[in-house]
Coordinates of C-alpha atoms and ligand atoms in Angstrom, one line a residue:
M1 CA 0.0 0.0 0.0
P2 CA 1.4 3.5 -0.9
L3 CA 2.2 5.7 2.1
L4 CA 2.2 9.5 2.5
I5 CA 3.7 11.2 5.5
K6 CA 2.5 14.8 5.6
N7 CA 3.6 17.9 7.4
G8 CA 6.5 16.5 9.3
R9 CA 9.9 18.1 10.2
I10 CA 12.4 15.8 8.5
I11 CA 15.6 15.4 10.4
T12 CA 18.5 13.5 9.0
A13 CA 22.2 13.4 10.0
T14 CA 22.7 16.5 8.0
D15 CA 19.4 18.2 7.2
D16 CA 16.4 19.7 9.0
Y17 CA 13.4 20.8 6.9
C18 CA 9.7 20.4 6.4
A19 CA 8.3 18.4 3.5
D20 CA 6.0 15.5 2.7
I21 CA 7.3 12.0 1.9
Y22 CA 5.6 9.6 -0.5
C23 CA 6.5 5.9 -0.6
Q24 CA 5.7 3.2 -3.1
D25 CA 6.9 -0.3 -3.4
E26 CA 8.7 -0.2 -0.1
T27 CA 10.8 2.8 -1.2
I28 CA 10.8 6.6 -0.8
T29 CA 9.8 8.0 -4.2
R30 CA 9.1 11.7 -3.6
I31 CA 10.1 14.3 -1.0
E32 CA 8.3 17.5 -1.8
S33 CA 6.3 20.1 0.0
G34 CA 2.5 20.1 -0.3
I35 CA 2.0 16.7 -2.0
D36 CA -1.8 16.5 -2.7
A37 CA -3.2 13.3 -1.3
S38 CA -6.1 13.5 -3.7
T39 CA -3.7 13.0 -6.7
L40 CA -2.4 9.7 -5.2
P41 CA -3.7 6.2 -5.5
S42 CA -6.9 5.8 -3.5
D43 CA -5.5 3.1 -1.2
T44 CA -2.6 5.5 0.0
E45 CA -2.2 5.5 3.7
V46 CA -1.9 9.0 5.0
I47 CA -0.1 9.9 8.2
D48 CA -0.2 13.4 9.6
A49 CA 3.1 14.2 11.2
S50 CA 2.2 17.8 12.2
G51 CA 4.3 18.9 15.2
K52 CA 6.4 15.8 14.9
Y53 CA 9.9 14.8 13.7
V54 CA 10.4 12.4 10.9
F55 CA 13.6 10.4 11.3
P56 CA 15.2 7.7 9.2
G57 CA 14.6 4.3 10.9
F58 CA 17.0 3.9 13.7
I59 CA 19.7 1.1 13.5
D60 CA 21.0 -0.8 16.5
P61 CA 24.4 -2.1 15.4
H62 CA 24.9 -4.3 18.5
V63 CA 22.3 -6.7 19.8
H64 CA 22.2 -10.3 21.1
I65 CA 19.0 -12.2 20.6
H66 CA 20.0 -15.8 20.2
L67 CA 22.9 -16.0 22.7
P68 CA 24.1 -19.2 24.3
F69 CA 26.4 -17.7 26.9
M70 CA 27.7 -18.3 30.5
G71 CA 25.7 -21.5 30.9
S72 CA 22.4 -20.0 29.8
N73 CA 20.6 -18.6 26.8
A74 CA 19.3 -15.1 26.3
I75 CA 15.6 -15.0 26.8
D76 CA 14.3 -13.1 23.8
D77 CA 13.5 -14.6 20.4
H78 CA 13.5 -12.7 17.1
E79 CA 9.8 -12.0 17.5
S80 CA 10.0 -10.4 20.9
A81 CA 13.3 -8.6 20.3
S82 CA 12.2 -7.1 17.0
K83 CA 8.8 -6.1 18.3
A84 CA 10.6 -4.3 21.2
A85 CA 13.0 -2.7 18.8
L86 CA 10.2 -1.4 16.6
V87 CA 8.0 0.2 19.3
G88 CA 11.2 2.0 20.3
G89 CA 11.8 3.3 16.8
T90 CA 14.5 0.8 15.7
T91 CA 13.9 -0.6 12.2
T92 CA 17.2 -2.5 11.6
L93 CA 19.1 -4.8 13.9
I94 CA 22.6 -6.1 13.6
E95 CA 22.9 -9.2 15.7
M96 CA 26.1 -10.9 16.8
I97 CA 26.3 -14.6 15.8
C98 CA 28.2 -16.1 18.7
P99 CA 28.9 -19.8 18.2
G100 CA 30.9 -21.9 20.6
P101 CA 34.6 -22.7 19.9
D102 CA 33.7 -26.2 18.6
D103 CA 30.9 -25.0 16.3
E104 CA 31.4 -24.6 12.5
P105 CA 30.8 -21.0 11.4
L106 CA 28.6 -21.9 8.5
A107 CA 26.3 -24.0 10.7
A108 CA 26.2 -21.1 13.1
F109 CA 25.2 -18.7 10.4
N110 CA 22.5 -21.1 9.2
E111 CA 21.3 -21.6 12.8
W112 CA 21.0 -17.8 13.5
N113 CA 19.5 -16.9 10.2
G114 CA 17.1 -19.9 10.5
L115 CA 15.9 -18.5 13.8
A116 CA 15.6 -14.9 12.6
A117 CA 14.0 -15.3 9.1
P118 CA 10.6 -16.6 10.2
L119 CA 10.2 -14.3 13.2
S120 CA 12.0 -10.9 12.7
A121 CA 9.7 -8.0 12.2
V122 CA 12.7 -5.7 11.4
D123 CA 15.3 -6.0 8.7
Y124 CA 18.5 -7.5 10.0
T125 CA 22.0 -8.5 9.4
F126 CA 24.7 -10.1 11.5
H127 CA 28.3 -9.6 12.7
M128 CA 29.9 -13.0 12.4
A129 CA 31.9 -13.9 15.6
V130 CA 35.2 -15.6 15.0
V131 CA 35.9 -17.9 17.9
R132 CA 38.0 -20.5 16.0
F133 CA 40.4 -19.9 13.1
D134 CA 41.5 -23.3 11.7
E135 CA 41.5 -23.9 8.0
L136 CA 37.8 -25.1 7.9
A137 CA 36.7 -22.0 9.7
Q138 CA 38.7 -19.7 7.4
D139 CA 37.1 -21.3 4.3
Q140 CA 33.6 -21.1 5.8
L141 CA 34.1 -17.4 6.9
K142 CA 35.0 -16.6 3.3
T143 CA 31.8 -18.3 2.1
I144 CA 29.7 -16.4 4.7
V145 CA 31.1 -13.1 3.4
A146 CA 30.9 -13.9 -0.4
D147 CA 27.6 -15.9 -0.5
H148 CA 25.6 -14.6 2.4
G149 CA 26.5 -10.9 2.4
I150 CA 27.9 -10.7 5.9
A151 CA 30.5 -7.9 5.7
S152 CA 31.6 -7.7 9.4
F153 CA 33.3 -10.0 11.8
K154 CA 33.2 -9.9 15.6
I155 CA 35.9 -10.9 18.0
F156 CA 36.2 -11.2 21.7
L157 CA 39.4 -10.4 23.6
A158 CA 37.4 -11.2 26.8
Y159 CA 35.6 -14.3 28.0
K160 CA 38.6 -16.6 28.5
G161 CA 38.0 -20.2 27.3
A162 CA 34.6 -19.4 25.9
L163 CA 34.8 -16.9 23.1
N164 CA 38.2 -15.2 23.2
L165 CA 40.6 -15.5 20.3
D166 CA 44.4 -15.9 20.9
D167 CA 46.9 -13.5 19.5
S168 CA 48.2 -15.5 16.6
D169 CA 44.7 -16.2 15.4
L170 CA 43.9 -12.5 15.9
F171 CA 46.8 -11.5 13.7
D172 CA 45.8 -14.0 11.0
L173 CA 42.1 -13.1 11.2
L174 CA 42.8 -9.4 10.8
T175 CA 45.1 -10.1 7.9
M176 CA 42.3 -12.1 6.2
A177 CA 39.7 -9.4 7.1
K178 CA 41.8 -6.7 5.4
G179 CA 42.1 -8.8 2.3
L180 CA 38.3 -9.4 2.2
G181 CA 37.4 -5.8 3.0
V182 CA 35.6 -6.9 6.1
I183 CA 35.5 -4.6 9.2
T184 CA 36.1 -6.4 12.5
T185 CA 34.1 -5.4 15.5
A186 CA 35.7 -6.2 18.8
H187 CA 35.0 -6.6 22.5
C188 CA 38.2 -5.2 24.0
E189 CA 39.1 -6.4 27.5
N190 CA 42.0 -8.6 28.5
A191 CA 40.7 -12.1 29.2
D192 CA 43.7 -13.3 31.2
V193 CA 43.9 -10.3 33.5
I194 CA 40.1 -10.6 34.2
D195 CA 40.5 -14.3 34.9
A196 CA 43.2 -13.6 37.4
M197 CA 41.4 -10.7 39.0
Q198 CA 38.2 -12.7 39.3
R199 CA 40.0 -15.6 41.0
K200 CA 41.7 -13.2 43.5
L201 CA 38.4 -11.4 44.4
I202 CA 36.4 -14.5 44.8
G203 CA 39.2 -16.0 46.9
E204 CA 38.9 -13.0 49.2
G205 CA 35.2 -13.6 49.6
K206 CA 34.2 -10.7 47.4
T207 CA 31.4 -12.4 45.6
G208 CA 28.6 -9.9 45.1
P209 CA 27.7 -8.1 41.9
E210 CA 29.4 -4.9 43.1
W211 CA 32.8 -6.7 42.6
H212 CA 32.2 -7.1 38.9
E213 CA 33.6 -3.7 38.0
P214 CA 36.7 -4.0 40.2
S215 CA 37.4 -7.3 38.5
R216 CA 37.7 -5.6 35.1
P217 CA 38.8 -2.0 35.7
V218 CA 39.1 0.7 33.1
S219 CA 42.8 -0.1 32.5
V220 CA 41.9 -3.6 31.4
E221 CA 39.6 -2.2 28.8
A222 CA 42.1 0.4 27.6
E223 CA 44.7 -2.3 27.3
G224 CA 42.3 -4.3 25.2
V225 CA 41.7 -1.4 22.9
H226 CA 45.5 -0.7 22.6
H227 CA 46.1 -4.4 22.0
L228 CA 43.6 -4.7 19.2
A229 CA 44.8 -1.4 17.6
T230 CA 48.4 -2.6 17.6
F231 CA 47.3 -5.6 15.5
A232 CA 45.2 -3.4 13.2
E233 CA 48.1 -1.1 12.8
L234 CA 50.3 -3.9 11.6
T235 CA 47.8 -5.6 9.4
G236 CA 45.9 -2.6 8.0
A237 CA 42.6 -4.1 9.1
H238 CA 39.6 -1.8 9.9
I239 CA 38.3 -2.2 13.4
Y240 CA 35.2 -1.1 15.3
V241 CA 35.5 -1.1 19.1
V242 CA 32.1 -2.1 20.6
H243 CA 30.6 -0.9 23.9
T244 CA 33.4 1.5 24.8
S245 CA 32.7 2.4 28.4
C246 CA 35.4 4.8 29.8
T247 CA 37.7 7.7 29.2
Q248 CA 40.9 5.5 29.2
A249 CA 39.5 3.3 26.5
V250 CA 38.4 6.3 24.3
E251 CA 41.9 7.8 24.8
A252 CA 43.5 4.5 23.7
A253 CA 41.3 4.4 20.6
V254 CA 41.9 8.1 19.7
G255 CA 45.7 7.5 20.1
A256 CA 45.4 4.7 17.5
Q257 CA 43.4 6.9 15.2
L258 CA 46.1 9.5 15.4
R259 CA 48.6 6.9 14.4
G260 CA 46.5 6.2 11.3
V261 CA 44.6 3.1 12.4
N262 CA 41.2 2.8 10.8
L263 CA 39.2 2.5 14.0
W264 CA 35.6 3.4 14.9
I265 CA 34.2 3.7 18.4
E266 CA 30.8 2.5 19.6
A267 CA 29.0 3.6 22.8
V268 CA 26.0 1.8 24.2
A269 CA 22.9 3.2 25.9
P270 CA 23.6 1.5 29.4
H271 CA 27.1 3.1 29.7
L272 CA 25.6 6.5 28.8
T273 CA 22.9 6.5 31.3
L274 CA 23.7 4.1 34.2
D275 CA 26.7 3.9 36.5
E276 CA 28.5 1.4 38.7
T277 CA 26.5 2.3 41.8
Y278 CA 23.6 0.3 40.4
T279 CA 25.5 -2.9 40.9
H280 CA 25.5 -2.1 44.7
K281 CA 21.7 -2.4 44.9
P282 CA 20.6 -4.6 47.8
D283 CA 19.1 -8.1 47.7
F284 CA 21.3 -9.1 44.7
E285 CA 19.4 -6.6 42.6
G286 CA 22.8 -5.3 41.5
A287 CA 23.0 -8.4 39.2
K288 CA 20.5 -6.7 36.9
Y289 CA 23.2 -4.2 36.1
V290 CA 26.1 -6.6 35.4
M291 CA 27.4 -6.3 31.9
S292 CA 30.8 -6.2 30.3
P293 CA 32.6 -3.9 30.1
P294 CA 31.0 -3.0 33.4
L295 CA 29.0 0.1 34.3
R296 CA 31.6 2.7 35.2
E297 CA 32.0 5.7 37.6
R298 CA 29.7 8.4 36.3
S299 CA 32.4 10.9 35.1
N300 CA 33.1 8.5 32.2
Q301 CA 29.8 9.4 30.7
E302 CA 30.9 13.0 30.0
T303 CA 33.7 11.6 27.8
L304 CA 31.3 9.4 25.8
W305 CA 28.8 12.3 25.3
N306 CA 31.6 14.7 24.3
G307 CA 33.0 12.0 22.0
L308 CA 29.6 11.7 20.3
K309 CA 29.3 15.5 20.0
S310 CA 32.7 15.9 18.5
G311 CA 32.5 12.9 16.2
I312 CA 35.2 10.8 18.0
V313 CA 32.5 8.3 18.9
S314 CA 30.5 7.2 15.9
T315 CA 27.6 5.2 17.0
I316 CA 25.2 4.3 19.9
G317 CA 24.0 0.7 20.1
T318 CA 22.5 -1.2 23.0
D319 CA 24.3 -4.5 23.5
H320 CA 20.8 -5.8 24.2
A321 CA 21.5 -9.1 26.0
P322 CA 18.4 -10.2 27.9
F323 CA 18.9 -12.6 30.9
N324 CA 16.1 -12.9 33.4
F325 CA 16.7 -11.7 36.9
G326 CA 14.6 -14.5 38.4
D327 CA 16.2 -17.7 37.1
Q328 CA 19.3 -16.6 35.1
K329 CA 21.1 -13.7 36.8
S330 CA 20.4 -15.7 40.0
M331 CA 22.9 -18.3 38.9
G332 CA 25.5 -15.9 40.2
K333 CA 24.1 -15.6 43.7
D334 CA 27.3 -17.1 45.2
A335 CA 29.8 -15.6 42.8
F336 CA 29.5 -12.6 40.5
T337 CA 31.5 -14.4 37.9
Q338 CA 28.5 -16.7 37.2
I339 CA 26.0 -13.8 36.6
P340 CA 25.1 -13.9 32.9
N341 CA 26.4 -10.5 31.5
G342 CA 23.9 -8.1 29.9
I343 CA 21.6 -5.2 30.3
P344 CA 18.7 -5.2 27.8
S345 CA 17.7 -1.8 26.2
V346 CA 16.7 -2.4 22.6
Q347 CA 13.2 -0.8 23.2
E348 CA 14.5 2.0 25.4
R349 CA 17.6 3.2 23.5
V350 CA 16.1 5.9 21.2
D351 CA 14.0 7.5 24.0
L352 CA 16.9 7.4 26.5
I353 CA 19.2 9.2 24.0
H354 CA 16.6 11.7 23.1
T355 CA 15.9 12.5 26.8
F356 CA 19.4 12.4 28.2
G357 CA 21.3 13.4 25.0
V358 CA 19.2 15.8 22.9
L359 CA 17.0 17.3 25.6
A360 CA 19.9 17.6 28.1
G361 CA 21.8 19.6 25.4
K362 CA 24.6 17.0 25.1
I363 CA 24.0 16.3 21.3
D364 CA 21.9 18.0 18.7
L365 CA 19.2 16.4 16.7
N366 CA 21.3 15.8 13.6
T367 CA 24.0 14.1 15.7
F368 CA 21.2 12.0 17.4
V369 CA 20.2 10.7 13.9
S370 CA 23.8 10.3 12.9
V371 CA 24.9 8.2 15.9
C372 CA 21.7 6.2 16.3
S373 CA 21.2 5.5 12.6
T374 CA 23.2 6.9 9.7
Q375 CA 26.8 6.2 10.8
A376 CA 25.9 2.5 11.6
A377 CA 24.5 2.3 8.0
Q378 CA 27.6 3.9 6.6
I379 CA 30.2 1.8 8.5
F380 CA 28.4 -1.5 8.0
G381 CA 27.5 -1.1 4.3
L382 CA 23.8 -0.4 4.5
Y383 CA 23.8 3.2 3.4
P384 CA 21.9 4.9 1.7
K385 CA 19.1 2.3 1.6
K386 CA 19.2 2.4 5.4
G387 CA 20.0 5.4 7.6
S388 CA 18.8 8.1 5.2
I389 CA 15.6 9.8 4.1
S390 CA 16.2 10.2 0.4
V391 CA 14.6 9.2 -2.9
G392 CA 15.4 5.6 -3.5
A393 CA 16.0 4.7 0.2
D394 CA 14.0 2.0 1.9
A395 CA 10.9 3.6 3.4
D396 CA 12.1 3.0 7.0
M397 CA 10.9 6.0 9.0
V398 CA 10.1 7.1 12.5
V399 CA 7.4 9.7 13.1
Y400 CA 8.6 10.9 16.5
D401 CA 6.6 13.0 19.0
P402 CA 9.3 15.0 20.9
N403 CA 6.9 16.0 23.6
A404 CA 5.2 12.7 24.5
K405 CA 5.9 11.8 28.1
H406 CA 6.0 8.2 29.2
T407 CA 7.5 6.0 31.9
L408 CA 9.8 3.0 31.1
S409 CA 8.7 -0.2 32.7
V410 CA 8.8 -3.9 32.4
D411 CA 5.0 -3.7 32.1
T412 CA 5.2 -2.0 28.7
S413 CA 8.3 -3.8 27.5
L414 CA 7.9 -6.2 24.6
S415 CA 11.1 -8.0 25.3
K416 CA 10.6 -11.2 27.3
V417 CA 13.0 -10.3 30.0
D418 CA 11.5 -10.1 33.5
Y419 CA 13.0 -6.7 34.6
N420 CA 13.7 -3.2 33.2
A421 CA 17.0 -1.7 34.1
F422 CA 15.3 1.7 33.7
E423 CA 12.2 0.9 35.7
G424 CA 10.2 4.1 36.5
W425 CA 12.4 6.5 34.5
E426 CA 10.4 9.4 32.9
M427 CA 11.1 9.8 29.2
T428 CA 10.2 12.8 27.0
G429 CA 9.8 11.7 23.4
R430 CA 8.3 8.6 21.8
S431 CA 7.9 7.0 18.4
S432 CA 4.4 7.6 17.2
V433 CA 4.6 5.7 13.9
V434 CA 7.4 3.3 12.8
T435 CA 7.6 2.0 9.2
V436 CA 9.7 -0.7 7.7
R437 CA 9.9 -0.6 3.9
G438 CA 6.7 1.5 3.7
Q439 CA 4.6 -0.6 6.0
V440 CA 3.5 0.6 9.5
Q441 CA 4.9 -1.9 12.0
A442 CA 4.4 0.0 15.3
R443 CA 2.2 2.8 16.6
D444 CA 2.3 4.6 19.9
G445 CA 4.1 1.8 21.8
E446 CA 2.1 -1.1 20.2
F447 CA 3.3 -3.5 17.6
V448 CA 0.8 -3.4 14.7
G449 CA 2.9 -5.1 12.0
T450 CA 3.8 -8.4 10.5
V451 CA 6.0 -10.9 12.2
G452 CA 8.5 -12.4 9.8
R453 CA 8.4 -9.5 7.4
G454 CA 12.1 -8.6 8.2
Q455 CA 14.6 -9.4 5.5
L456 CA 18.2 -10.4 5.8
L457 CA 20.2 -7.4 4.4
K458 CA 23.0 -8.6 2.2
R459 CA 26.0 -6.4 2.4
K460 CA 29.2 -5.9 0.3
P461 CA 32.6 -5.4 2.0
T462 CA 33.8 -1.8 1.8
H463 CA 36.7 -1.8 4.3
F464 CA 39.7 -2.5 2.0
Ligands
URP1 O1 27.6 -7.9 29.0 C1 27.5 -8.1 27.8 N1 28.0 -7.2 27.1 N2 26.9 -9.2 27.4 C2 26.8 -9.6 26.0 C3 28.0 -10.2 25.5 C4 29.0 -9.1 25.1 O2 30.1 -9.0 25.6 O3 28.7 -8.3 24.3
ZN2 ZN1 31.0 -7.6 24.4
ZN3 ZN1 27.6 -7.6 22.9

């Protein structure tokens, strides 16, 4: 069905103007002022965006949906996660495929895509985690890039014995990635140091969630960034540091950029809005706030916001990783090392950043769009079909009411997780209408779309 969005204030990463947007066959075909609805096909759906912003659909470049991890499995499926994303204004998800060290990469790709394809209500693609790098894995990774359009890898320097890659494999992987033009996203924390620190703290009887941060302090993350950047410097590979949490890590990344390393920095919503004091909440409630890298001392947030404002930090994702408080986080009652890591926020990200970023004066509206949508599309080979409002782009749009007040709560969350890390927080701004390729998929906090409509987005490598 054709779609006309009238009277909106269109805000992209670079522009801010008023016009009407007409979409046919899933695509934006006209952007003009005063498009007369009576001249359009009679079945055109007309949305009045008076007093509202029209943004390109937001992109979350870092989510976990299917995630076997730390003896458990993340609780969302692709239906619940994509519905949550949509009502929050996110129309494209990039999920991490995280197989175990014995799994074959191609089987993992087929498993993840097999789960996503029938259930995803948003368009999606994957970062392919590399947790083994033998000859079979190398061949299969090349096939995944060439035949399945996956143009980004993921590596973990953390999670010793589970997901982390050793240094000789890291060097060879980055060499291969450079040759393929694939960007490598990376979790940068030193696995061995964390392992030693964890054993020391547990040995001293320091077992509660509040000891998670001291077990992996900022220096451990900064060392991880510097470590990865050294390998990128030597191989020429392009790298993207995920969920950067602190000043020292940003400084290490900027130092590498100044040496000529092709490096991009991601921040995530939890690090921008929560701090390490949440892990001190009584009755083990602090476990809800255990993620890695950990929530930091609040002053680090200023660095992240300033980095976003100045362009040093390119994107804001969520690192959505939903583990129930009741029966999953509780596995770590006796030792924080057993708490499944993750703070879900795929539904909340856009409103959190609008409220605490735009309305608080930390970033302007164009930067908001740039870091929550456009730059993810550009870095990961989705632009301009995604991340832009332009003729020929996919008709993924968010009609956003900047004045709507609402309260975040587990009661209104479409994720399956049994808690909301932002419970009771007052937000200003909410997505009124969310479209994916010209079809309304969410309206005023409700999913109104079609499950399984999401498509796998095939990408071409661009990072040569
Ligand atoms: O705590 C986190 N971040 N959980 C998900 C896995 C990861 O490291 O991204
Ligand atoms: Zn991570
Ligand atoms: Zn993650």
